Tab-separated table of C-alpha atoms and ligand atoms in Angstrom:
chain	number	residue	atom	x	y	z
A	29	MET	CA	-12.444	-3.965	-37.645
A	30	ASP	CA	-13.789	-4.653	-34.029
A	31	TYR	CA	-11.591	-5.360	-31.086
A	32	ASN	CA	-11.800	-9.179	-31.224
A	33	ASN	CA	-11.028	-9.201	-34.984
A	34	LYS	CA	-8.016	-7.091	-34.252
A	35	LEU	CA	-6.861	-9.446	-31.455
A	36	GLU	CA	-7.247	-12.455	-33.746
A	37	LYS	CA	-5.297	-10.758	-36.396
A	38	LEU	CA	-2.507	-9.811	-34.058
A	39	ALA	CA	-2.328	-13.516	-32.657
A	40	LEU	CA	-1.966	-14.776	-36.224
A	41	GLN	CA	0.628	-12.320	-37.148
A	42	LEU	CA	2.734	-13.031	-34.095
A	43	PHE	CA	2.523	-16.660	-35.013
A	44	SER	CA	3.455	-16.038	-38.622
A	45	VAL	CA	6.657	-14.007	-37.809
A	46	ASP	CA	7.759	-16.600	-35.168
A	47	ALA	CA	7.240	-14.326	-32.158
A	48	VAL	CA	5.629	-17.444	-30.599
A	49	LYS	CA	6.930	-20.940	-31.347
A	50	PHE	CA	5.785	-24.323	-30.306
A	51	GLY	CA	8.019	-27.402	-29.725
A	52	ASP	CA	10.691	-28.292	-27.181
A	53	PHE	CA	12.675	-25.417	-25.792
A	54	ILE	CA	14.768	-24.770	-22.758
A	55	THR	CA	14.184	-21.449	-20.997
A	56	LYS	CA	16.812	-18.995	-19.563
A	57	SER	CA	16.413	-20.743	-16.230
A	58	GLY	CA	16.980	-24.231	-17.766
A	59	ILE	CA	13.455	-25.494	-17.695
A	60	ASN	CA	11.889	-27.455	-20.727
A	61	THR	CA	8.953	-25.546	-22.243
A	62	PRO	CA	6.586	-26.433	-25.099
A	63	VAL	CA	5.902	-22.788	-25.985
A	64	TYR	CA	8.350	-20.057	-26.511
A	65	PHE	CA	7.784	-16.129	-26.768
A	66	ASP	CA	10.296	-13.804	-28.335
A	67	LEU	CA	8.531	-10.532	-29.075
A	68	ARG	CA	11.701	-8.755	-29.646
A	69	VAL	CA	11.373	-9.670	-33.386
A	70	ILE	CA	8.341	-7.434	-33.776
A	71	VAL	CA	10.521	-4.407	-34.299
A	72	SER	CA	11.007	-5.746	-37.799
A	73	TYR	CA	7.286	-5.494	-38.544
A	74	PRO	CA	5.929	-1.963	-38.519
A	75	ASP	CA	2.301	-3.204	-39.172
A	76	ILE	CA	2.486	-5.438	-36.028
A	77	MET	CA	3.862	-2.533	-34.060
A	78	VAL	CA	0.977	-0.287	-35.168
A	79	LEU	CA	-1.541	-3.073	-34.353
A	80	ILE	CA	-0.235	-3.598	-30.899
A	81	THR	CA	-0.091	0.120	-30.308
A	82	THR	CA	-3.705	0.687	-31.394
A	83	LEU	CA	-4.897	-2.233	-29.147
A	84	LEU	CA	-3.066	-1.219	-26.040
A	85	TYR	CA	-4.240	2.293	-26.579
A	86	ASP	CA	-7.846	1.294	-26.905
A	87	ILE	CA	-8.010	-1.000	-23.938
A	88	VAL	CA	-6.045	1.130	-21.486
A	89	VAL	CA	-3.978	3.971	-22.278
A	90	LYS	CA	-6.642	6.350	-23.844
A	91	ASP	CA	-8.523	6.386	-20.462
A	92	ALA	CA	-5.448	6.017	-18.265
A	93	LYS	CA	-5.058	8.563	-15.473
A	94	CYS	CA	-1.316	8.804	-15.473
A	95	ASP	CA	1.529	11.392	-15.846
A	96	HIS	CA	3.898	9.104	-17.494
A	97	LEU	CA	4.406	5.896	-19.448
A	98	CYS	CA	7.250	3.727	-18.843
A	99	GLY	CA	8.278	0.595	-20.846
A	100	VAL	CA	10.040	-2.371	-19.196
A	101	PRO	CA	13.362	-2.657	-20.942
A	102	TYR	CA	14.002	-3.767	-23.646
A	103	THR	CA	11.164	-5.225	-25.778
A	104	ALA	CA	8.481	-2.838	-24.457
A	105	LEU	CA	10.537	0.274	-25.037
A	106	PRO	CA	9.592	0.934	-28.712
A	107	ILE	CA	5.915	0.022	-27.841
A	108	ALA	CA	5.931	2.561	-24.965
A	109	THR	CA	7.439	5.167	-27.262
A	110	LEU	CA	4.729	4.685	-29.930
A	111	LEU	CA	2.078	4.764	-27.173
A	112	SER	CA	3.548	7.957	-25.671
A	113	ILE	CA	3.325	9.646	-29.073
A	114	GLN	CA	-0.285	8.616	-29.719
A	115	ALA	CA	-1.489	9.366	-26.332
A	116	LYS	CA	0.582	12.504	-25.831
A	117	ILE	CA	1.600	11.210	-22.383
A	118	PRO	CA	5.285	11.881	-21.545
A	119	MET	CA	7.461	8.787	-21.283
A	120	LEU	CA	10.036	7.791	-18.740
A	121	MET	CA	12.917	5.368	-19.556
A	122	ARG	CA	14.122	2.969	-17.101
A	123	ARG	CA	17.878	1.917	-17.451
A	124	LYS	CA	18.740	-1.690	-16.957
A	125	GLU	CA	22.081	-0.876	-15.359
A	126	ALA	CA	22.990	2.322	-13.571
A	127	LYS	CA	25.396	4.598	-15.239
A	128	GLY	CA	29.086	4.160	-14.245
A	129	TYR	CA	29.535	7.965	-14.068
A	130	GLY	CA	27.790	10.929	-12.815
A	131	THR	CA	24.337	10.433	-11.251
A	132	LYS	CA	23.295	6.855	-10.494
A	133	LYS	CA	19.945	7.492	-11.823
A	134	MET	CA	17.858	4.514	-13.056
A	135	ILE	CA	14.953	6.616	-14.369
A	136	GLU	CA	15.579	9.012	-17.206
A	137	GLY	CA	13.210	11.870	-18.028
A	138	HIS	CA	11.554	14.795	-16.206
A	139	TYR	CA	9.127	13.906	-13.326
A	140	LYS	CA	8.038	14.883	-9.898
A	141	PRO	CA	7.721	12.500	-6.660
A	142	GLY	CA	4.104	11.667	-6.234
A	143	GLN	CA	3.295	11.469	-10.023
A	144	LYS	CA	1.656	8.329	-11.475
A	145	CYS	CA	3.193	6.196	-14.136
A	146	LEU	CA	1.705	3.466	-16.281
A	147	ILE	CA	3.956	0.524	-17.057
A	148	ILE	CA	4.094	-1.157	-20.387
A	149	GLU	CA	5.486	-4.733	-20.861
A	150	ASP	CA	5.283	-7.439	-23.601
A	151	VAL	CA	5.062	-10.780	-21.878
A	152	VAL	CA	4.466	-11.485	-18.016
A	153	THR	CA	5.541	-14.851	-16.551
A	154	SER	CA	6.362	-14.233	-12.775
A	155	GLY	CA	5.880	-10.458	-12.835
A	156	SER	CA	9.444	-10.015	-11.594
A	157	SER	CA	10.598	-7.748	-14.472
A	158	ILE	CA	7.617	-5.353	-13.997
A	159	LEU	CA	8.364	-5.460	-10.164
A	160	GLU	CA	11.939	-4.409	-10.759
A	161	THR	CA	10.757	-1.440	-12.798
A	162	VAL	CA	8.202	-0.566	-10.086
A	163	LYS	CA	10.884	-0.709	-7.525
A	164	ASP	CA	13.007	1.766	-9.442
A	165	LEU	CA	10.086	4.018	-9.918
A	166	HIS	CA	9.293	3.877	-6.165
A	167	LYS	CA	12.763	4.932	-5.361
A	168	GLU	CA	12.059	8.142	-7.190
A	169	GLY	CA	8.830	8.642	-5.316
A	170	LEU	CA	6.741	7.766	-8.255
A	171	ILE	CA	3.497	5.839	-8.098
A	172	ALA	CA	3.047	2.781	-10.207
A	173	THR	CA	0.008	0.705	-9.631
A	174	GLU	CA	-1.066	-0.062	-13.259
A	175	ALA	CA	0.575	-2.038	-15.973
A	176	VAL	CA	-0.638	-2.992	-19.478
A	177	ILE	CA	0.836	-5.907	-21.154
A	178	ILE	CA	0.596	-7.952	-24.411
A	179	LEU	CA	0.446	-11.474	-23.080
A	180	ASP	CA	-0.197	-12.991	-19.659
A	181	ARG	CA	1.450	-16.522	-19.606
A	182	GLU	CA	-0.831	-17.202	-16.538
A	183	GLN	CA	1.954	-18.601	-14.476
A	184	GLY	CA	1.360	-16.503	-11.341
A	185	GLY	CA	2.523	-13.120	-12.616
A	186	ARG	CA	-0.785	-11.469	-12.131
A	187	GLN	CA	-1.104	-12.712	-8.480
A	188	ASN	CA	2.572	-11.581	-7.751
A	189	LEU	CA	1.682	-8.108	-9.218
A	190	GLU	CA	-1.580	-7.846	-7.260
A	191	ALA	CA	0.351	-8.754	-4.075
A	192	ASN	CA	2.507	-5.755	-4.771
A	193	LYS	CA	-0.529	-3.422	-5.503
A	194	VAL	CA	0.026	-3.423	-9.334
A	195	HIS	CA	-2.919	-4.075	-11.352
A	196	MET	CA	-2.369	-5.575	-14.725
A	197	LYS	CA	-4.490	-5.644	-17.787
A	198	SER	CA	-3.372	-7.786	-20.877
A	199	LEU	CA	-4.355	-7.983	-24.449
A	200	PHE	CA	-4.156	-11.896	-24.383
A	201	THR	CA	-4.103	-14.524	-21.622
A	202	MET	CA	-2.242	-17.580	-22.849
A	203	THR	CA	-5.542	-19.523	-22.794
A	204	LYS	CA	-7.029	-17.019	-25.216
A	205	PHE	CA	-3.943	-16.985	-27.424
A	206	ILE	CA	-3.894	-20.811	-27.704
A	207	GLU	CA	-7.599	-20.733	-28.394
A	208	ILE	CA	-7.271	-18.348	-31.315
A	209	LEU	CA	-4.551	-20.277	-32.909
A	210	LEU	CA	-6.301	-23.508	-32.320
A	211	GLY	CA	-9.424	-22.048	-33.915
A	212	HIS	CA	-7.553	-21.136	-37.057
A	213	GLY	CA	-5.811	-24.534	-37.317
A	214	LYS	CA	-2.436	-23.155	-36.653
A	215	ILE	CA	-1.717	-25.623	-33.866
A	216	THR	CA	-3.085	-29.144	-33.090
A	217	ASN	CA	-5.351	-29.960	-30.110
A	218	ASP	CA	-2.344	-32.081	-28.791
A	219	THR	CA	-0.155	-29.008	-28.693
A	220	ALA	CA	-2.805	-26.929	-26.972
A	221	VAL	CA	-3.285	-29.462	-24.172
A	222	LYS	CA	0.457	-29.858	-23.832
A	223	VAL	CA	0.897	-26.190	-23.336
A	224	GLN	CA	-2.118	-25.893	-20.864
A	225	ASP	CA	-0.647	-28.737	-18.809
A	226	TYR	CA	2.865	-27.193	-18.770
A	227	LEU	CA	1.504	-23.790	-17.651
A	228	LYS	CA	-0.598	-25.275	-14.809
A	229	GLY	CA	2.342	-27.187	-13.545
A	230	THR	CA	4.964	-24.501	-13.872
A	231	GLN	CA	3.791	-21.592	-11.666
A	232	ALA	CA	6.267	-18.903	-10.624
A	233	PRO	CA	6.909	-18.621	-6.923
A	234	PRO	CA	5.528	-15.651	-5.111
A	235	THR	CA	7.850	-12.516	-5.117
A	236	GLU	CA	8.619	-10.286	-2.328
A	237	SER	CA	6.695	-6.905	-1.914
A	238	THR	CA	8.541	-4.086	-3.475
A	239	VAL	CA	6.367	-1.114	-2.684
A	240	ASN	CA	8.395	0.990	-0.196
A	241	ARG	CA	5.715	2.503	1.922
A	242	ILE	CA	8.301	4.655	3.830
A	243	LEU	CA	8.815	6.773	0.685
A	244	LEU	CA	5.300	7.248	-0.448
A	245	PRO	CA	3.510	10.516	0.472
A	246	TYR	CA	0.369	10.028	2.789
A	247	GLU	CA	-2.183	11.265	0.187
A	248	LYS	CA	-0.748	8.485	-2.322
A	249	ARG	CA	-1.040	5.957	0.454
A	250	ALA	CA	-4.616	7.024	0.958
A	251	GLU	CA	-5.184	5.627	-2.570
A	252	LEU	CA	-3.690	2.317	-1.833
A	253	ALA	CA	-5.558	1.850	1.583
A	254	THR	CA	-8.306	-0.836	1.614
A	255	SER	CA	-9.621	0.130	5.046
A	256	GLN	CA	-11.857	3.174	4.847
A	257	ILE	CA	-10.603	4.435	8.155
A	258	ALA	CA	-6.992	4.216	6.997
A	259	LYS	CA	-8.059	6.206	3.777
A	260	ARG	CA	-9.499	8.798	5.953
A	261	LEU	CA	-6.700	9.060	8.360
A	262	PHE	CA	-4.155	9.297	5.586
A	263	THR	CA	-6.287	12.068	3.957
A	264	ILE	CA	-6.667	13.942	7.120
A	265	MET	CA	-2.985	13.786	7.666
A	266	ALA	CA	-1.994	15.122	4.363
A	267	THR	CA	-4.743	17.887	4.610
A	268	LYS	CA	-3.692	19.109	8.085
A	269	LYS	CA	-0.057	18.443	7.591
A	270	SER	CA	-0.008	16.457	10.841
A	271	ASN	CA	0.997	12.917	11.723
A	272	LEU	CA	0.621	13.629	15.327
A	273	CYS	CA	-1.785	11.488	17.606
A	274	LEU	CA	-2.480	12.945	20.917
A	275	SER	CA	-2.987	10.421	23.755
A	276	VAL	CA	-5.282	12.306	26.139
A	277	ASP	CA	-4.523	10.190	29.183
A	278	LEU	CA	-6.409	12.490	31.700
A	279	THR	CA	-9.035	11.391	34.212
A	280	SER	CA	-11.345	14.386	34.038
A	281	SER	CA	-13.585	14.702	31.047
A	282	THR	CA	-13.573	18.472	31.395
A	283	LYS	CA	-9.804	18.653	31.323
A	284	ILE	CA	-9.837	16.499	28.187
A	285	LEU	CA	-12.333	18.704	26.521
A	286	ASP	CA	-10.353	21.907	27.544
A	287	LEU	CA	-7.236	20.528	26.146
A	288	LEU	CA	-8.706	19.413	22.855
A	289	GLU	CA	-10.303	22.800	22.419
A	290	LYS	CA	-6.656	24.190	22.462
A	291	VAL	CA	-4.836	21.599	20.508
A	292	GLY	CA	-7.408	19.852	18.369
A	293	GLU	CA	-6.491	21.696	15.144
A	294	HIS	CA	-2.913	20.324	15.217
A	295	VAL	CA	-3.518	16.585	15.508
A	296	CYS	CA	-4.875	14.038	13.046
A	297	LEU	CA	-5.885	11.477	15.772
A	298	VAL	CA	-6.925	11.601	19.351
A	299	LYS	CA	-6.382	8.510	21.511
A	300	THR	CA	-8.564	7.872	24.465
A	301	HIS	CA	-8.492	5.387	27.359
A	302	ILE	CA	-12.170	5.846	28.113
A	303	ASP	CA	-12.029	3.699	31.237
A	304	ILE	CA	-9.749	6.022	33.219
A	305	ILE	CA	-12.259	8.952	33.150
A	306	GLU	CA	-13.738	9.517	36.598
A	307	ASP	CA	-16.638	11.630	35.517
A	308	PHE	CA	-17.631	9.847	32.407
A	309	THR	CA	-21.045	10.778	30.829
A	310	ASP	CA	-22.834	10.435	27.452
A	311	VAL	CA	-22.563	14.310	27.203
A	312	PHE	CA	-18.770	13.886	27.243
A	313	LEU	CA	-18.898	11.603	24.275
A	314	ARG	CA	-21.243	14.028	22.360
A	315	GLN	CA	-18.820	16.874	22.985
A	316	LEU	CA	-15.891	14.809	22.056
A	317	LYS	CA	-17.491	13.883	18.781
A	318	GLN	CA	-18.294	17.537	18.192
A	319	LEU	CA	-14.659	18.456	18.578
A	320	ALA	CA	-13.667	15.654	16.297
A	321	ASP	CA	-15.922	17.100	13.635
A	322	ARG	CA	-14.894	20.729	14.264
A	323	PHE	CA	-11.213	20.140	14.101
A	324	ASN	CA	-11.274	17.111	11.706
A	325	PHE	CA	-9.539	14.407	13.710
A	326	LEU	CA	-10.508	10.792	14.226
A	327	ILE	CA	-10.891	9.060	17.528
A	328	LEU	CA	-8.907	5.983	18.610
A	329	GLU	CA	-10.065	4.150	21.738
A	330	ASP	CA	-6.942	2.489	23.014
A	331	ARG	CA	-8.930	-0.317	24.753
A	332	LYS	CA	-6.462	-3.017	23.730
A	333	PHE	CA	-9.026	-5.789	23.539
A	334	ALA	CA	-7.573	-9.069	24.399
A	335	ASP	CA	-10.334	-11.649	25.146
A	336	ILE	CA	-12.252	-14.335	23.263
A	337	GLY	CA	-14.394	-13.084	20.402
A	338	ASN	CA	-17.740	-13.195	22.281
A	339	THR	CA	-16.538	-11.213	25.193
A	340	VAL	CA	-14.767	-8.663	22.947
A	341	SER	CA	-17.892	-8.242	20.936
A	342	LEU	CA	-19.930	-7.487	24.198
A	343	GLN	CA	-17.030	-5.077	25.366
A	344	TYR	CA	-17.083	-3.338	22.189
A	345	LEU	CA	-20.784	-2.916	21.544
A	346	LYS	CA	-22.273	-2.913	25.018
A	347	GLY	CA	-21.773	-1.782	28.659
A	348	LEU	CA	-21.350	1.721	29.934
A	349	TYR	CA	-19.069	3.005	27.087
A	350	LYS	CA	-20.634	1.482	23.888
A	351	ILE	CA	-17.083	2.012	22.235
A	352	SER	CA	-18.302	0.995	18.773
A	353	GLU	CA	-20.807	4.017	18.667
A	354	TRP	CA	-18.285	6.765	18.853
A	355	ALA	CA	-14.703	5.427	18.344
A	356	ASP	CA	-13.599	5.469	14.723
A	357	CYS	CA	-11.111	2.835	15.485
A	358	VAL	CA	-9.794	0.747	18.460
A	359	THR	CA	-6.559	-1.166	19.429
A	360	ALA	CA	-6.694	-4.971	19.901
A	361	HIS	CA	-4.131	-7.521	20.825
A	362	SER	CA	-3.646	-10.448	18.401
A	363	LEU	CA	-3.041	-12.854	21.367
A	364	PRO	CA	-6.407	-14.416	21.186
A	365	GLY	CA	-6.258	-15.183	17.478
A	366	GLU	CA	-8.705	-14.383	14.646
A	367	GLY	CA	-11.922	-14.542	16.757
A	368	ILE	CA	-10.911	-11.064	18.042
A	369	LEU	CA	-11.085	-9.743	14.453
A	370	LYS	CA	-14.330	-11.503	13.768
A	371	ALA	CA	-15.850	-9.771	16.873
A	372	LEU	CA	-14.555	-6.245	15.872
A	373	ASN	CA	-16.635	-5.697	12.753
A	374	GLY	CA	-15.370	-3.179	10.224
A	375	CYS	CA	-18.815	-1.670	9.887
A	376	VAL	CA	-21.069	-0.975	12.726
A	377	ASN	CA	-24.722	0.266	11.906
A	378	GLY	CA	-23.581	1.277	8.506
A	379	VAL	CA	-20.524	3.330	9.600
A	380	ASN	CA	-16.977	2.163	8.915
A	381	ARG	CA	-14.747	1.242	11.844
A	382	GLY	CA	-11.118	0.318	12.002
A	383	VAL	CA	-8.635	-1.630	14.166
A	384	PHE	CA	-4.949	-1.134	14.994
A	385	LEU	CA	-3.629	-4.490	15.774
A	386	LEU	CA	-0.676	-4.598	18.396
A	387	ALA	CA	2.282	-6.239	16.769
A	388	GLU	CA	4.950	-4.755	19.141
A	389	MET	CA	5.015	-2.673	22.336
A	390	SER	CA	7.107	0.229	23.424
A	391	CYS	CA	7.752	-0.909	27.068
A	392	GLU	CA	10.890	-2.674	28.044
A	393	GLY	CA	10.730	-6.244	28.942
A	394	ASN	CA	7.333	-6.930	27.152
A	395	LEU	CA	6.913	-10.542	26.091
A	396	ILE	CA	6.256	-10.055	22.442
A	397	SER	CA	8.590	-12.135	20.246
A	398	PRO	CA	9.570	-11.594	16.582
A	399	ASP	CA	7.511	-14.708	15.820
A	400	TYR	CA	4.446	-13.245	17.475
A	401	THR	CA	4.857	-10.023	15.638
A	402	GLU	CA	5.162	-11.849	12.289
A	403	ALA	CA	2.012	-14.025	13.110
A	404	SER	CA	0.037	-10.902	14.111
A	405	VAL	CA	0.799	-9.351	10.606
A	406	LYS	CA	-0.149	-12.511	8.899
A	407	MET	CA	-3.379	-12.846	10.855
A	408	ALA	CA	-4.352	-9.186	9.770
A	409	GLU	CA	-4.009	-10.022	6.016
A	410	LYS	CA	-7.371	-11.806	6.068
A	411	TYR	CA	-9.259	-8.610	7.317
A	412	PRO	CA	-8.104	-5.851	4.839
A	413	ASP	CA	-11.373	-3.830	5.328
A	414	LEU	CA	-11.033	-3.888	9.116
A	415	ILE	CA	-7.249	-3.480	9.730
A	416	THR	CA	-6.274	0.136	9.753
A	417	GLY	CA	-2.694	-0.653	10.689
A	418	PHE	CA	-0.382	-1.775	13.347
A	419	VAL	CA	0.850	-0.524	16.666
A	420	CYS	CA	4.440	-1.216	16.274
A	421	GLN	CA	7.967	-0.039	16.661
A	422	LYS	CA	9.849	-1.110	13.489
A	423	LYS	CA	9.584	-0.245	9.761
A	424	GLU	CA	10.296	-3.902	8.847
A	425	THR	CA	7.144	-4.996	10.719
A	426	PHE	CA	4.948	-4.769	7.733
A	427	SER	CA	5.123	-3.565	4.085
A	428	ASP	CA	1.602	-2.816	2.898
A	429	PRO	CA	1.571	0.875	1.985
A	430	GLY	CA	-2.116	1.068	2.554
A	431	LEU	CA	-1.745	0.330	6.286
A	432	ILE	CA	-0.563	2.669	8.923
A	433	GLN	CA	2.287	2.371	11.465
A	434	LEU	CA	1.111	3.835	14.819
A	435	THR	CA	4.059	4.348	17.141
A	436	PRO	CA	3.793	5.162	20.784
A	437	GLY	CA	6.709	5.902	23.102
A	438	VAL	CA	7.711	9.333	21.745
A	439	GLN	CA	9.275	12.414	23.504
A	440	LEU	CA	11.594	15.136	22.230
A	441	GLU	CA	14.401	13.469	24.130
A	442	SER	CA	14.999	9.732	24.406
A	443	THR	CA	14.200	8.759	27.960
A	444	LYS	CA	12.343	6.230	30.030
A	445	ASP	CA	9.578	6.643	32.733
A	446	ASP	CA	9.894	4.681	35.992
A	447	MET	CA	7.410	2.095	34.900
A	448	GLY	CA	9.039	0.663	31.857
A	449	GLN	CA	7.901	3.061	29.148
A	450	VAL	CA	10.780	3.843	26.629
A	451	TYR	CA	10.734	7.104	24.622
A	452	ASN	CA	12.505	7.587	21.189
A	453	THR	CA	12.833	10.904	19.547
A	454	PRO	CA	10.758	12.117	16.552
A	455	GLU	CA	13.709	11.701	14.225
A	456	LYS	CA	14.304	8.157	15.395
A	457	VAL	CA	10.800	6.955	15.062
A	458	VAL	CA	9.887	8.598	11.797
A	459	LEU	CA	13.259	8.457	9.852
A	460	ASP	CA	14.725	5.126	11.098
A	461	ASN	CA	11.770	3.140	12.410
A	462	GLY	CA	9.049	3.994	9.932
A	463	ALA	CA	6.446	5.479	12.147
A	464	ASP	CA	3.416	6.985	10.170
A	465	VAL	CA	1.262	8.327	13.020
A	466	ILE	CA	3.119	9.222	16.246
A	467	VAL	CA	1.409	8.874	19.542
A	468	VAL	CA	2.521	11.456	22.279
A	469	GLY	CA	0.946	11.439	25.575
A	470	ARG	CA	2.780	12.909	28.513
A	471	GLY	CA	5.179	14.790	26.283
A	472	ILE	CA	2.249	17.205	25.527
A	473	VAL	CA	-0.406	16.603	28.234
A	474	THR	CA	1.827	17.328	31.229
A	475	ALA	CA	3.799	20.241	29.495
A	476	LYS	CA	3.593	23.698	31.097
A	477	SER	CA	1.920	24.872	27.906
A	478	PRO	CA	0.344	21.962	26.009
A	479	GLU	CA	-0.860	24.378	23.184
A	480	ALA	CA	2.794	25.528	22.544
A	481	GLN	CA	4.194	21.955	23.095
A	482	VAL	CA	1.645	20.463	20.575
A	483	VAL	CA	2.888	22.793	17.839
A	484	ILE	CA	6.546	21.840	18.484
A	485	TYR	CA	5.797	18.156	18.299
A	486	LYS	CA	3.578	18.536	15.217
A	487	ASP	CA	6.173	20.696	13.395
A	488	THR	CA	9.046	18.444	14.264
A	489	LEU	CA	7.244	15.239	13.402
A	490	TRP	CA	6.037	16.727	9.964
A	491	LYS	CA	9.491	17.947	9.153
A	492	CYS	CA	10.912	14.339	9.752
A	493	TYR	CA	8.141	12.922	7.408
A	494	LEU	CA	8.934	15.517	4.672
A	495	LYS	CA	12.595	14.474	4.991
A	496	ARG	CA	11.797	10.857	4.789
A	497	VAL	CA	9.501	11.003	1.677
A	498	SER	CA	12.001	13.229	-0.042
A	499	GLY	CA	14.035	10.081	-0.148
A	500	LYS	CA	17.266	11.773	1.078
A	501	ILE	CA	17.729	9.416	4.103
A	502	GLU	CA	18.218	6.093	2.376
B	622	S5P	O1	3.351	-0.246	22.892
B	622	S5P	C1	2.465	0.723	23.316
B	622	S5P	C2	1.174	0.734	22.917
B	622	S5P	C3	0.425	1.854	23.383
B	622	S5P	S1	-1.094	2.058	22.580
B	622	S5P	N1	2.999	1.621	24.171
B	622	S5P	C4	2.171	2.659	24.657
B	622	S5P	O2	2.751	3.578	25.293
B	622	S5P	N2	0.917	2.790	24.184
B	622	S5P	C5	0.044	3.743	24.682
B	622	S5P	O3	0.487	5.107	24.280
B	622	S5P	C6	-0.133	3.930	26.144
B	622	S5P	O4	-1.187	3.220	26.573
B	622	S5P	C7	-0.319	5.347	26.305
B	622	S5P	O5	-1.653	5.733	26.312
B	622	S5P	C8	0.335	6.042	25.168
B	622	S5P	C9	1.767	6.530	25.526
B	622	S5P	O6	1.643	7.698	26.469
B	622	S5P	P1	3.002	8.484	26.858
B	622	S5P	O7	2.469	9.330	27.941
B	622	S5P	O8	3.936	7.570	27.484
B	622	S5P	O9	3.478	9.262	25.703
């Protein structure tokens, strides 16, 4: 029997055992509905269980690249069990309530942080049940980006899941299910129209994001990144075990090159202010690029563009510095609005480029308000290929785990300079404030021995990151 025949057979069987009913019903939340699914009854029908397992196995599970399967309690638990046995993929079990004694664990089974888990569910309306399971898996450091389900009621669940980086595959959409029943004369045309109208008019509201970027390791976040530059940077960070960005705020090109020669192996990103260099030449840029290749770091030109799109485009592509030719990414203010993001194209001459958008600043008395920060994050959403992350100070600023929080204003002690810069410690910015890449300038550059100091910063920051992803701080 081919796939479509099996699907038809399943739809008819579900109808015949009253797993789906048509009429006037009231849902748990008190809304009238012309269609009602109760797949709990299928445990009484071994043939249906086998058919569902076979179909789910064929469409997703057999090719799934995952370490575990996890059913959303309760209806999907027996289905996940059967799939786990057929696919020989270990299962995890999510509790609905935490135990009242001993450990407060919500996920039962043996697993390691960073492992991937495929979610199994019966029916999706808003997606919230899957997202609760995802949230508990994330708390344990597990990755859950794929779900396979029996029926999608097409009431906004798919969109809610996508917004939370969970991709869903279903055996049936409601449209397909109705089509099969109608085709076999099980329901009338009137009923079919009524159900379709009801679904269109009863869409679930969008749900909050549940992916906790703070607990995910950088290599996993690389997989979730849309921006190619963010992907590369996360990968470099994981490979070099460094989340340190050096801000080389020196005015002599030879001094910059000498410094990078000594510290390049310890940093993931080098941040420049190209317009402060007094002896700038094209040769300097070539040497900088060679160092970036040799030591495997990316270059961020901290130009903080802030003009209308046309001017920014010229500043980016032309002039003495031709920033777009050598900087992997740049910083930009969101102040002028979207035009600035249109000017900073994510691909220049076939090479990927990125932007860190300023959502907050480190200096005291800056005029950025919470509304401005929120609007900046919103503005970035439309440019997922371009936006690498945000320059910001707080973990609440954004939630997308594929984006990078770049946080400046860091030294080993919390102090201030005499021009308004405020410094926080590595512990504070990484553990409390959610920094992913940490910018250090004078803390290293003006140290007696930058080559010794860079190692202290790198090790301290990396330890804080490891502590953070171990989940022991929340
Ligand atoms: O809010 C900000 C944004 C940036 S990019 N605060 C900052 O300090 N920066 C930059 O980070 C600033 O331009 C400087 O290059 C670096 C901090 O240098 P430090 O010497 O104070 O560590």
